[in-house]
PDB file of C-alpha atoms in Angstrom:
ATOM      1  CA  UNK A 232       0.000   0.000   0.000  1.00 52.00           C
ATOM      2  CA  UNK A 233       3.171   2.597  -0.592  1.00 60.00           C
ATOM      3  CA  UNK A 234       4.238   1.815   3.111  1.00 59.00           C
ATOM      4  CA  UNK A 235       8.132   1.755   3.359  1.00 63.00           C
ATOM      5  CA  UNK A 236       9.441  -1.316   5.223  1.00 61.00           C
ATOM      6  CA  UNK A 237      12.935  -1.517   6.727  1.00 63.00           C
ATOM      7  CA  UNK A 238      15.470  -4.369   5.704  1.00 61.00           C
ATOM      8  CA  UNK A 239      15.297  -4.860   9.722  1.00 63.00           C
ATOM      9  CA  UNK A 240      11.653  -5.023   9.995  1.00 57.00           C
ATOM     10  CA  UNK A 241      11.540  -7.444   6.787  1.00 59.00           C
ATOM     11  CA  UNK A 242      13.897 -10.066   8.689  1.00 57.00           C
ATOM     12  CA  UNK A 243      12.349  -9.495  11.622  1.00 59.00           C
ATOM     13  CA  UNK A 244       8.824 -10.882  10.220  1.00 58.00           C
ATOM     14  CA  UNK A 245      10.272 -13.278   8.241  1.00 56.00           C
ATOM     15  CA  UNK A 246      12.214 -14.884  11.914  1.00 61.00           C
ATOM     16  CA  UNK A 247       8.854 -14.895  13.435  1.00 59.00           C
ATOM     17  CA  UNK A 248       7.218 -16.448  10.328  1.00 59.00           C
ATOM     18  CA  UNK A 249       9.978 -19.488  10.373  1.00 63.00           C
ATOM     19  CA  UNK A 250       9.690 -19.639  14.182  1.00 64.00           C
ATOM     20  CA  UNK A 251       5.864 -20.312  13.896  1.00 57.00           C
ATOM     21  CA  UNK A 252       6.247 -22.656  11.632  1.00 64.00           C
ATOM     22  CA  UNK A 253       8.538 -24.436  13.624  1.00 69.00           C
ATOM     23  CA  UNK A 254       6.492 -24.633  16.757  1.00 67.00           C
ATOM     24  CA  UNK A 255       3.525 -25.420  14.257  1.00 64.00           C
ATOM     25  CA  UNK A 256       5.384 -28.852  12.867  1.00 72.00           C
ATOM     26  CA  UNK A 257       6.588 -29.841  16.242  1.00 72.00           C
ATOM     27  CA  UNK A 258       2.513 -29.485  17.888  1.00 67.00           C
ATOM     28  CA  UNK A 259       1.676 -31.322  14.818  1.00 69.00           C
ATOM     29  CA  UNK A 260       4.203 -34.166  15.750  1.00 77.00           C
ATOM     30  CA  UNK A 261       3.371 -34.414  19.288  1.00 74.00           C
ATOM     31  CA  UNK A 262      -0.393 -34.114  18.638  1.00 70.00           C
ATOM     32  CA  UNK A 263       0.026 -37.684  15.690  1.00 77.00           C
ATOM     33  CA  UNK A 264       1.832 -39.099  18.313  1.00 78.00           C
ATOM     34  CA  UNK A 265      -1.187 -38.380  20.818  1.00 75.00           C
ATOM     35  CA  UNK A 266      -3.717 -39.659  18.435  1.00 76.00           C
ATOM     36  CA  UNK A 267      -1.823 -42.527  17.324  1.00 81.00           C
ATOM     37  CA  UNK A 268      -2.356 -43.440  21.469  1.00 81.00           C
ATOM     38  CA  UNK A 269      -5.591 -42.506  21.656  1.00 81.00           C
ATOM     39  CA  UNK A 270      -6.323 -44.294  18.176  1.00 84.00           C
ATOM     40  CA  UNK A 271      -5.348 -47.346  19.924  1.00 85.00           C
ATOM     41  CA  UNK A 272      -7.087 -46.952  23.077  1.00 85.00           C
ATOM     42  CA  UNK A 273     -10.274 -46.416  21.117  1.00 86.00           C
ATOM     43  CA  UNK A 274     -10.144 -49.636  19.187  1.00 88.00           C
ATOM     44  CA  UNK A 275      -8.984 -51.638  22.009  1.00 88.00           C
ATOM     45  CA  UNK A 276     -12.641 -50.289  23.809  1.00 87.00           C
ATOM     46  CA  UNK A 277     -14.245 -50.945  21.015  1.00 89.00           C
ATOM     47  CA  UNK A 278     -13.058 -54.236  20.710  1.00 90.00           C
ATOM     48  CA  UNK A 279     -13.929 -55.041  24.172  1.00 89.00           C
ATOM     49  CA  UNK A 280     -17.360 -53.383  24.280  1.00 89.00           C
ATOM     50  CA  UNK A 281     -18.325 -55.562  20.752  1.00 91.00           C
ATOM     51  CA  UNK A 282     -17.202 -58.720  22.863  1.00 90.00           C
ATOM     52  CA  UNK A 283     -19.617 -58.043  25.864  1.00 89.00           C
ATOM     53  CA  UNK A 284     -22.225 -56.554  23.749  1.00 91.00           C
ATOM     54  CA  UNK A 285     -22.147 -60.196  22.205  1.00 91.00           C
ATOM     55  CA  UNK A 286     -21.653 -62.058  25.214  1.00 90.00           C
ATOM     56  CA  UNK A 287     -25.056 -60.219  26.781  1.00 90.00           C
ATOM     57  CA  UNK A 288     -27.146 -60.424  23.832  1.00 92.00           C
ATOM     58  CA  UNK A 289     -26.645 -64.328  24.868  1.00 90.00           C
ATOM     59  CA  UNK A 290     -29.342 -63.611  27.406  1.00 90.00           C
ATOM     60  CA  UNK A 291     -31.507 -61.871  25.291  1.00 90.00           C
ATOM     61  CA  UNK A 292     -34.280 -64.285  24.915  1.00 89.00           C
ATOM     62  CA  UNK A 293     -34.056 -65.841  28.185  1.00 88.00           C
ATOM     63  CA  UNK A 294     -37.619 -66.178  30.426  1.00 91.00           C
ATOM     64  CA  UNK A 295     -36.466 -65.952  33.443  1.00 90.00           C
ATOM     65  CA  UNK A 296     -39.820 -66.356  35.703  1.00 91.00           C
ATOM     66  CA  UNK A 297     -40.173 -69.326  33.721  1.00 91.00           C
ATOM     67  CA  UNK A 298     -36.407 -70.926  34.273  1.00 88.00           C
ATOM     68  CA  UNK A 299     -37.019 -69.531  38.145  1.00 91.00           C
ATOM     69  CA  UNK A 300     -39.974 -72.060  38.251  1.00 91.00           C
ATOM     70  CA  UNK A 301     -38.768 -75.168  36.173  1.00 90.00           C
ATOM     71  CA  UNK A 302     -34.907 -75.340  37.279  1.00 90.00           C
ATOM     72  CA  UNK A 303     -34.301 -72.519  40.552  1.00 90.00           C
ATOM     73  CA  UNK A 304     -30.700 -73.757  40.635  1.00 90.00           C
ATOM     74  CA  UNK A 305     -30.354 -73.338  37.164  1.00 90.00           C
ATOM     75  CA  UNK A 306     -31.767 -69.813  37.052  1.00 90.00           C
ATOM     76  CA  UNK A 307     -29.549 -68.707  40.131  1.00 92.00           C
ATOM     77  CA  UNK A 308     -26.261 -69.350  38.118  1.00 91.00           C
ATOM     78  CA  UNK A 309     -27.490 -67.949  35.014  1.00 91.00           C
ATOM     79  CA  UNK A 310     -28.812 -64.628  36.678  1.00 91.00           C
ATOM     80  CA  UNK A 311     -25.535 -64.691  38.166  1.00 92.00           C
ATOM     81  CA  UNK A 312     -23.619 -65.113  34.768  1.00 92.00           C
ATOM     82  CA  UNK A 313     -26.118 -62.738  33.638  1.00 92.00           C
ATOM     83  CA  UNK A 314     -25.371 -59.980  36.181  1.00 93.00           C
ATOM     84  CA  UNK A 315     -21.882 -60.263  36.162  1.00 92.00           C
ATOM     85  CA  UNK A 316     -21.989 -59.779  31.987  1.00 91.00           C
ATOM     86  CA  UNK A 317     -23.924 -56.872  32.337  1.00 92.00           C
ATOM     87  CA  UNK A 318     -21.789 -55.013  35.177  1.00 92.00           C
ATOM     88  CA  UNK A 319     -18.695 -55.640  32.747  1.00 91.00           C
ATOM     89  CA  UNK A 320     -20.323 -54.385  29.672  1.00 91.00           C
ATOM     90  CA  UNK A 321     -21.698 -51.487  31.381  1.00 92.00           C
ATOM     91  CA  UNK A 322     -18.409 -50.450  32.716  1.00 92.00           C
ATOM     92  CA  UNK A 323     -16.810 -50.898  29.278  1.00 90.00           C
ATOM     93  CA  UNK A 324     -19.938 -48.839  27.851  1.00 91.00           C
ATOM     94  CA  UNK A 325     -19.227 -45.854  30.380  1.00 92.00           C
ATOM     95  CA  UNK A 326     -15.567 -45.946  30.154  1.00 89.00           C
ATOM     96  CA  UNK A 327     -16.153 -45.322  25.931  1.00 89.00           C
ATOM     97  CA  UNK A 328     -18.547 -42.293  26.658  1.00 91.00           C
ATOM     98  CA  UNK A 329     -16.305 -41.188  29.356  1.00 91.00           C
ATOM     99  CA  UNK A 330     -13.513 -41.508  26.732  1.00 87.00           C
ATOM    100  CA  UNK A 331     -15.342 -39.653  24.104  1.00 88.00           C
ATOM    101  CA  UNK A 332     -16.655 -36.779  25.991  1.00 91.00           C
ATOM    102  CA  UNK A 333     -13.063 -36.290  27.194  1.00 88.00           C
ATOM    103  CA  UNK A 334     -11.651 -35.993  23.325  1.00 85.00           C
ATOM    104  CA  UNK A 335     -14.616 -33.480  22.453  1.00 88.00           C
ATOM    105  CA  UNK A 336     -13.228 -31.735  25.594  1.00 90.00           C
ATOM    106  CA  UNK A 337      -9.566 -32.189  24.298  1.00 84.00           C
ATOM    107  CA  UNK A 338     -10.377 -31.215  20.295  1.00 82.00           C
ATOM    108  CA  UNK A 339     -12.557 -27.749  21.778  1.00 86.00           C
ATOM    109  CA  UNK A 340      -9.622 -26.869  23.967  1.00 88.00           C
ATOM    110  CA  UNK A 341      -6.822 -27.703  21.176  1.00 82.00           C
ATOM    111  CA  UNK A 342      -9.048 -26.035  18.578  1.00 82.00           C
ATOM    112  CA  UNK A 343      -9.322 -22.925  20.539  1.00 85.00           C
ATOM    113  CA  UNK A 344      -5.586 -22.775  21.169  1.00 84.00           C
ATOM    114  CA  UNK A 345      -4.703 -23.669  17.560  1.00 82.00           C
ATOM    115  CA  UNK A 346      -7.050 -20.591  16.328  1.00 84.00           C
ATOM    116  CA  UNK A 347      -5.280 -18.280  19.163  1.00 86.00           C
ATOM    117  CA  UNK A 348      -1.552 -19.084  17.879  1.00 85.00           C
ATOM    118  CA  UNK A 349      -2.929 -18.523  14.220  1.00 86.00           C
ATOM    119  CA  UNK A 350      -4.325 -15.091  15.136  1.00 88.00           C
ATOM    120  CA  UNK A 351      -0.716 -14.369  16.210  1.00 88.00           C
ATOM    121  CA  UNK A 352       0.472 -15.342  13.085  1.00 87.00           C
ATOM    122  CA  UNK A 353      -2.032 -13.484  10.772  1.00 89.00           C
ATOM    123  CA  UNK A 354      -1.673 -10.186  12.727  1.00 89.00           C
ATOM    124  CA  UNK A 355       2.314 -10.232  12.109  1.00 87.00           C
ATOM    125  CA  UNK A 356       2.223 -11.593   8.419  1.00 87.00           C
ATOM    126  CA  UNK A 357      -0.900 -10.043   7.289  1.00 89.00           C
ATOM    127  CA  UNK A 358      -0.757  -5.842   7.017  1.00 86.00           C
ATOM    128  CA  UNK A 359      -4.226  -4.262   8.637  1.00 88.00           C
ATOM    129  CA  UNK A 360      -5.376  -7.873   9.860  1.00 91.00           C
ATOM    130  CA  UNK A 361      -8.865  -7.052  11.802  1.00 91.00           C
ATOM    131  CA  UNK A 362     -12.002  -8.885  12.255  1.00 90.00           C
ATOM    132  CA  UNK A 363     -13.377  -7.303   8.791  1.00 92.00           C
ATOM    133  CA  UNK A 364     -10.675  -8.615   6.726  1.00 92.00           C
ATOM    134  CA  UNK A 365     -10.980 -12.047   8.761  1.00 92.00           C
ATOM    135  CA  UNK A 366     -15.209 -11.981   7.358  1.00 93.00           C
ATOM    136  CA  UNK A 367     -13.755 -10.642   3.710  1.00 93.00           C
ATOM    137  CA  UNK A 368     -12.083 -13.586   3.544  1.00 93.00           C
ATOM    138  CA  UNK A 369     -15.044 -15.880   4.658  1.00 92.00           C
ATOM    139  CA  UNK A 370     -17.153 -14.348   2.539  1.00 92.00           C
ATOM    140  CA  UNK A 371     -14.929 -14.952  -0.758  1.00 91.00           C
ATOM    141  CA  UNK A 372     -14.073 -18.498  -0.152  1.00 90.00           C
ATOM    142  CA  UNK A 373     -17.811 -18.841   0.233  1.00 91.00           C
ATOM    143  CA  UNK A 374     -18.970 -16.549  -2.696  1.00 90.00           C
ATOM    144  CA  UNK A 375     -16.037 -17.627  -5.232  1.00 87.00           C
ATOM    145  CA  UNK A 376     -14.677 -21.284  -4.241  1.00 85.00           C
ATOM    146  CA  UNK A 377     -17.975 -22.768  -3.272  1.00 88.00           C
ATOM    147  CA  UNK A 378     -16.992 -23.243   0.783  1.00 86.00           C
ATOM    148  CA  UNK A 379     -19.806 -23.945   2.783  1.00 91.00           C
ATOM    149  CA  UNK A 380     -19.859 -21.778   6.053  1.00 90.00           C
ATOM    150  CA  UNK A 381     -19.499 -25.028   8.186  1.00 90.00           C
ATOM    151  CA  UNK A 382     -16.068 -25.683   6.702  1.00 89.00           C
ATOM    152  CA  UNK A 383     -14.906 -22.483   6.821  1.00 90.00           C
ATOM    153  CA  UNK A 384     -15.602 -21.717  10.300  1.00 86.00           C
ATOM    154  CA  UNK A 385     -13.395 -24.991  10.608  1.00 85.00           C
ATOM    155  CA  UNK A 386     -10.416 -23.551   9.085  1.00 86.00           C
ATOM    156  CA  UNK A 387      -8.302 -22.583  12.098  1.00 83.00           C
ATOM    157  CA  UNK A 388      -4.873 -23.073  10.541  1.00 86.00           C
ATOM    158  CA  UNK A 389      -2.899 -19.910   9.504  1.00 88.00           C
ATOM    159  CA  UNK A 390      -1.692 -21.117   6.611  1.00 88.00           C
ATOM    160  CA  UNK A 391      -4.844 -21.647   4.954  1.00 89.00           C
ATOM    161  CA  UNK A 392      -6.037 -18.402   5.863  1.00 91.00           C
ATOM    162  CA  UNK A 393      -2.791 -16.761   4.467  1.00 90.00           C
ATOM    163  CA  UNK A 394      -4.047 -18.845   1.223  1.00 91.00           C
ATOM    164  CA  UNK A 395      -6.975 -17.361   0.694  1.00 91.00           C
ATOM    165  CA  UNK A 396      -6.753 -14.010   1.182  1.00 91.00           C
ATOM    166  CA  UNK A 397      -3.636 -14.460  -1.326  1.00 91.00           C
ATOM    167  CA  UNK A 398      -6.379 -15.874  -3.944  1.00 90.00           C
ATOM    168  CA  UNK A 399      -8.532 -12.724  -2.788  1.00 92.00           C
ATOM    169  CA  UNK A 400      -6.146 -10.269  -2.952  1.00 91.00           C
ATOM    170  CA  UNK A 401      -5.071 -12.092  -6.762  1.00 90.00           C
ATOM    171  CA  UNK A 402      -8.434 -12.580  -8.267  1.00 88.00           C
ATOM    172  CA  UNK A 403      -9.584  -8.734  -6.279  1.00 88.00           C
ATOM    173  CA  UNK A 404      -6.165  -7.169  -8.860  1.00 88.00           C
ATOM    174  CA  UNK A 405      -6.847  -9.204 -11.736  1.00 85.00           C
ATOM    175  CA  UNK A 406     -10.763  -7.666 -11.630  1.00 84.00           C
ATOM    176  CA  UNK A 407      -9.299  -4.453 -10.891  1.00 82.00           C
ATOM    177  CA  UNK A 408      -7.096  -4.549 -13.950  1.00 81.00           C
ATOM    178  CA  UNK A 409      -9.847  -5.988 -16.329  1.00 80.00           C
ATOM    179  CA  UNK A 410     -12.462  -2.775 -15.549  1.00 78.00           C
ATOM    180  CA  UNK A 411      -9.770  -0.598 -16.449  1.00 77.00           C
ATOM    181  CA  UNK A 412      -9.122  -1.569 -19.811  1.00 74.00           C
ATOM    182  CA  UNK A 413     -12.610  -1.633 -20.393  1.00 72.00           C
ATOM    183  CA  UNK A 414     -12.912   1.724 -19.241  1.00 66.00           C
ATOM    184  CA  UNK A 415      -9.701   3.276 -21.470  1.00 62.00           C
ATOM    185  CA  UNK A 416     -11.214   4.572 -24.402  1.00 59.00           C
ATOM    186  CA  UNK A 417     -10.210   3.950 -27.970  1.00 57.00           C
ATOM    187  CA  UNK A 418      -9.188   7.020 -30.011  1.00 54.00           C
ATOM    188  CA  UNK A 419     -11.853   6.372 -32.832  1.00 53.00           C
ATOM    189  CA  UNK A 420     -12.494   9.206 -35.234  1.00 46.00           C
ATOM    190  CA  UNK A 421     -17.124   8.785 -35.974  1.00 51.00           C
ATOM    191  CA  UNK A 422     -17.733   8.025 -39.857  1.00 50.00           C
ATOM    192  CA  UNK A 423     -18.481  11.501 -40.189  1.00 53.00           C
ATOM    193  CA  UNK A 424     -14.979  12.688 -39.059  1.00 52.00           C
ATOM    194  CA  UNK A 425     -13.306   9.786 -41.146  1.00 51.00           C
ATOM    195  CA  UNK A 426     -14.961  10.367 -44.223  1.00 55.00           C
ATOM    196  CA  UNK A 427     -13.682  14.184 -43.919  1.00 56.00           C
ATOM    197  CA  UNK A 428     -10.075  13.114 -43.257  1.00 59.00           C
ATOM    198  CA  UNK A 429      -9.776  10.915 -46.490  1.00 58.00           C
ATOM    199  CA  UNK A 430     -11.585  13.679 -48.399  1.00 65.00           C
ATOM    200  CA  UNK A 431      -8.790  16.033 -47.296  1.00 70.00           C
ATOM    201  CA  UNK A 432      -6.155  14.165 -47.007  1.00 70.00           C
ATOM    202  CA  UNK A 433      -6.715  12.837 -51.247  1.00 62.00           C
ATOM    203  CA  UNK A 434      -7.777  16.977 -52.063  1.00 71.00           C
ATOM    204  CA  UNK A 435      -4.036  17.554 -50.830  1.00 75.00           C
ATOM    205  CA  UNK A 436      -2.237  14.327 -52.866  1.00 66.00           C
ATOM    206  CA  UNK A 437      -3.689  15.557 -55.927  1.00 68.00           C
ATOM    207  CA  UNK A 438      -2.587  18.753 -55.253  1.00 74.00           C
ATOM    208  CA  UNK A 439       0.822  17.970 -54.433  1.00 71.00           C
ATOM    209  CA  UNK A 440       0.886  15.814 -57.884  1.00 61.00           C
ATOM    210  CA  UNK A 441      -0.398  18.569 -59.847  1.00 68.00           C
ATOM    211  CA  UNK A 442       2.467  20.387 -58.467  1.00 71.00           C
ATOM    212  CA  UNK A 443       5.064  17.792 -58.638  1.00 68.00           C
ATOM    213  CA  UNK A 444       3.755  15.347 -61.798  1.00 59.00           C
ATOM    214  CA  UNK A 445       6.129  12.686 -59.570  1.00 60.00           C
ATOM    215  CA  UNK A 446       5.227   8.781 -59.404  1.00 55.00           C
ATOM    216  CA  UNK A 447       5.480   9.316 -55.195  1.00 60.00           C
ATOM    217  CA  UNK A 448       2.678  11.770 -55.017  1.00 57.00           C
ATOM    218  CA  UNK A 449       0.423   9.905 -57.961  1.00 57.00           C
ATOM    219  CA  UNK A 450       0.521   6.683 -55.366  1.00 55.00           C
ATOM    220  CA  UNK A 451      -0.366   8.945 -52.660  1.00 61.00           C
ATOM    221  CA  UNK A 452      -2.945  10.201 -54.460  1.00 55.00           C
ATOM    222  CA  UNK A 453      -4.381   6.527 -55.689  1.00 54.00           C
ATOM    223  CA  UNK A 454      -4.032   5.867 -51.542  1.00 57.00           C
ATOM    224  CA  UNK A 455      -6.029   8.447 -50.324  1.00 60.00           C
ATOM    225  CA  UNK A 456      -8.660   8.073 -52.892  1.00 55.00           C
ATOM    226  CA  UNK A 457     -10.659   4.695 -51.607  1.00 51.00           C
TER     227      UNK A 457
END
C-alpha cells in the first residue's frame, strides 16, 4: 500500500514467520503421536465393548420367571452369569462415553488454542489484519470457491487463511485490472470525421501531384482516394 518497510523489519517478520512454523510442525508431531495413542485406546474399547455386547445379547431371549420355576438352581447361576456380563459391559460402555466426551473436551480446547496461535500469526504476516478482513475472507471463499460456512468456520490453521486471502487479494487485482481496460477509451475518429479526413487528405495528394507530376505523389494520391 506505498508503506516503506525496513530491511530490519523485513527479517524481523520473516524470523517470526519461520519460528511459527517451527512450533507449528513440532505441535503437529506431538499431537500424531497423541492420536496414534488414543487411536489405539479407542479400538482396544471398542473391541472389548463388541465382545460383551455379544456375550449379553446371549441372554436376550431368556424367560427368566419361567427358568425360576422349572430349574431354581439353574436360574440362580445364570442370573448370576447374567449380572456379572452386564456389570462388565456397562463399565466398558461408560468408560467409551467417558472416553469420548473427554476428546470433544480435548479437540474444543486444542481447537481454541490452535485458532489463538494462528491469530498471532495473521496479525504479524498479514498488514491491517482485523475482524473485517478475517469476514472478507469468509465471505470470498464462500462466494467464489464454493466453501460452505461449516467448513470455513473450521479452518483454524494460519496457513490456509494466508491462502486465501492471497487468492482474494489475486483474483480482487486481476478484476481491478480488467475494468480498467474496459474503461480506457479507444481514439476512434465517428464516420463523419473519417470520411472528412480521407476527403482532405486525397484533395491535398492531388494537389501535391499537380504540383510535382512525380510517381510518389500519384501513389499517394491513388491511396487516399478509396
Amino acid at each position: 500500500d506505498g508503506e516503506k518497510i525496513s530491511v530490519d523489519e523485513i527479517k524481523l517478520g520473516y524470523m517470526r514467520q519461520a519460528d511459527y512454523t517451527k512450533k507449528t510442525q513440532a505441535v503437529a508431531e506431538q499431537r500424531k503421536a497423541a492420536e496414534e495413542q488414543t487411536a489405539n485406546y479407542e479400538s482396544t474399547l471398542n473391541a472389548l465393548l463388541t465382545a460383551s455386547g455379544a456375550d449379553l445379547s446371549r441372554f436376550d431371549n431368556v424367560n427368566w420367571e419361567q427358568a425360576a420355576v422349572q430349574n431354581p438352581d439353574q436360574y440362580r447361576q445364570a442370573k448370576a452369569m447374567y449380572e456379572q456380563t452386564k456389570q462388565t459391559h456397562d463399565f466398558i460402555r461408560a468408560q467409551a462415553k467417558e472416553h469420548q466426551q473427554r476428546t470433544e473436551t480435548q479437540q474444543q480446547a486444542a481447537m481454541k488454542e490452535n485458532a489463538k496461535e494462528s491469530l498471532t500469526v495473521l496479525k504479524s504476516t498479514i498488514p491491517n489484519w482485523n475482524n473485517d478482513l478475517y469476514y472478507s475472507i469468509g465471505e470470498y471463499a464462500t462466494g467464489s470457491l464454493g466453501v460452505s460456512t461449516e467448513e470455513f468456520n473450521e479452518v483454524h490453521d494460519h496457513r490456509m487463511i494466508t491462502a486465501l486471502y492471497k487468492a482474494m487479494q489475486f483474483d480482487k487485482a486481476k478484476t481491478e485490472t480488467q475494468k480498467k481496460v474496459k474503461a480506457t477509451p479507444k481514439k476512434t475518429l465517428s464516420g463523419k470525421k473519417a470520411e472528412l479526413g480521407k476527403k482532405d487528405n486525397y484533395r491535398k495528394a492531388r494537389d501535391r501531384l499537380k504540383k510535382s507530376g512525380s510517381m510518389e505523389d500519384a501513389v499517394q494520391a491513388l491511396l487516399n482516394r478509396t
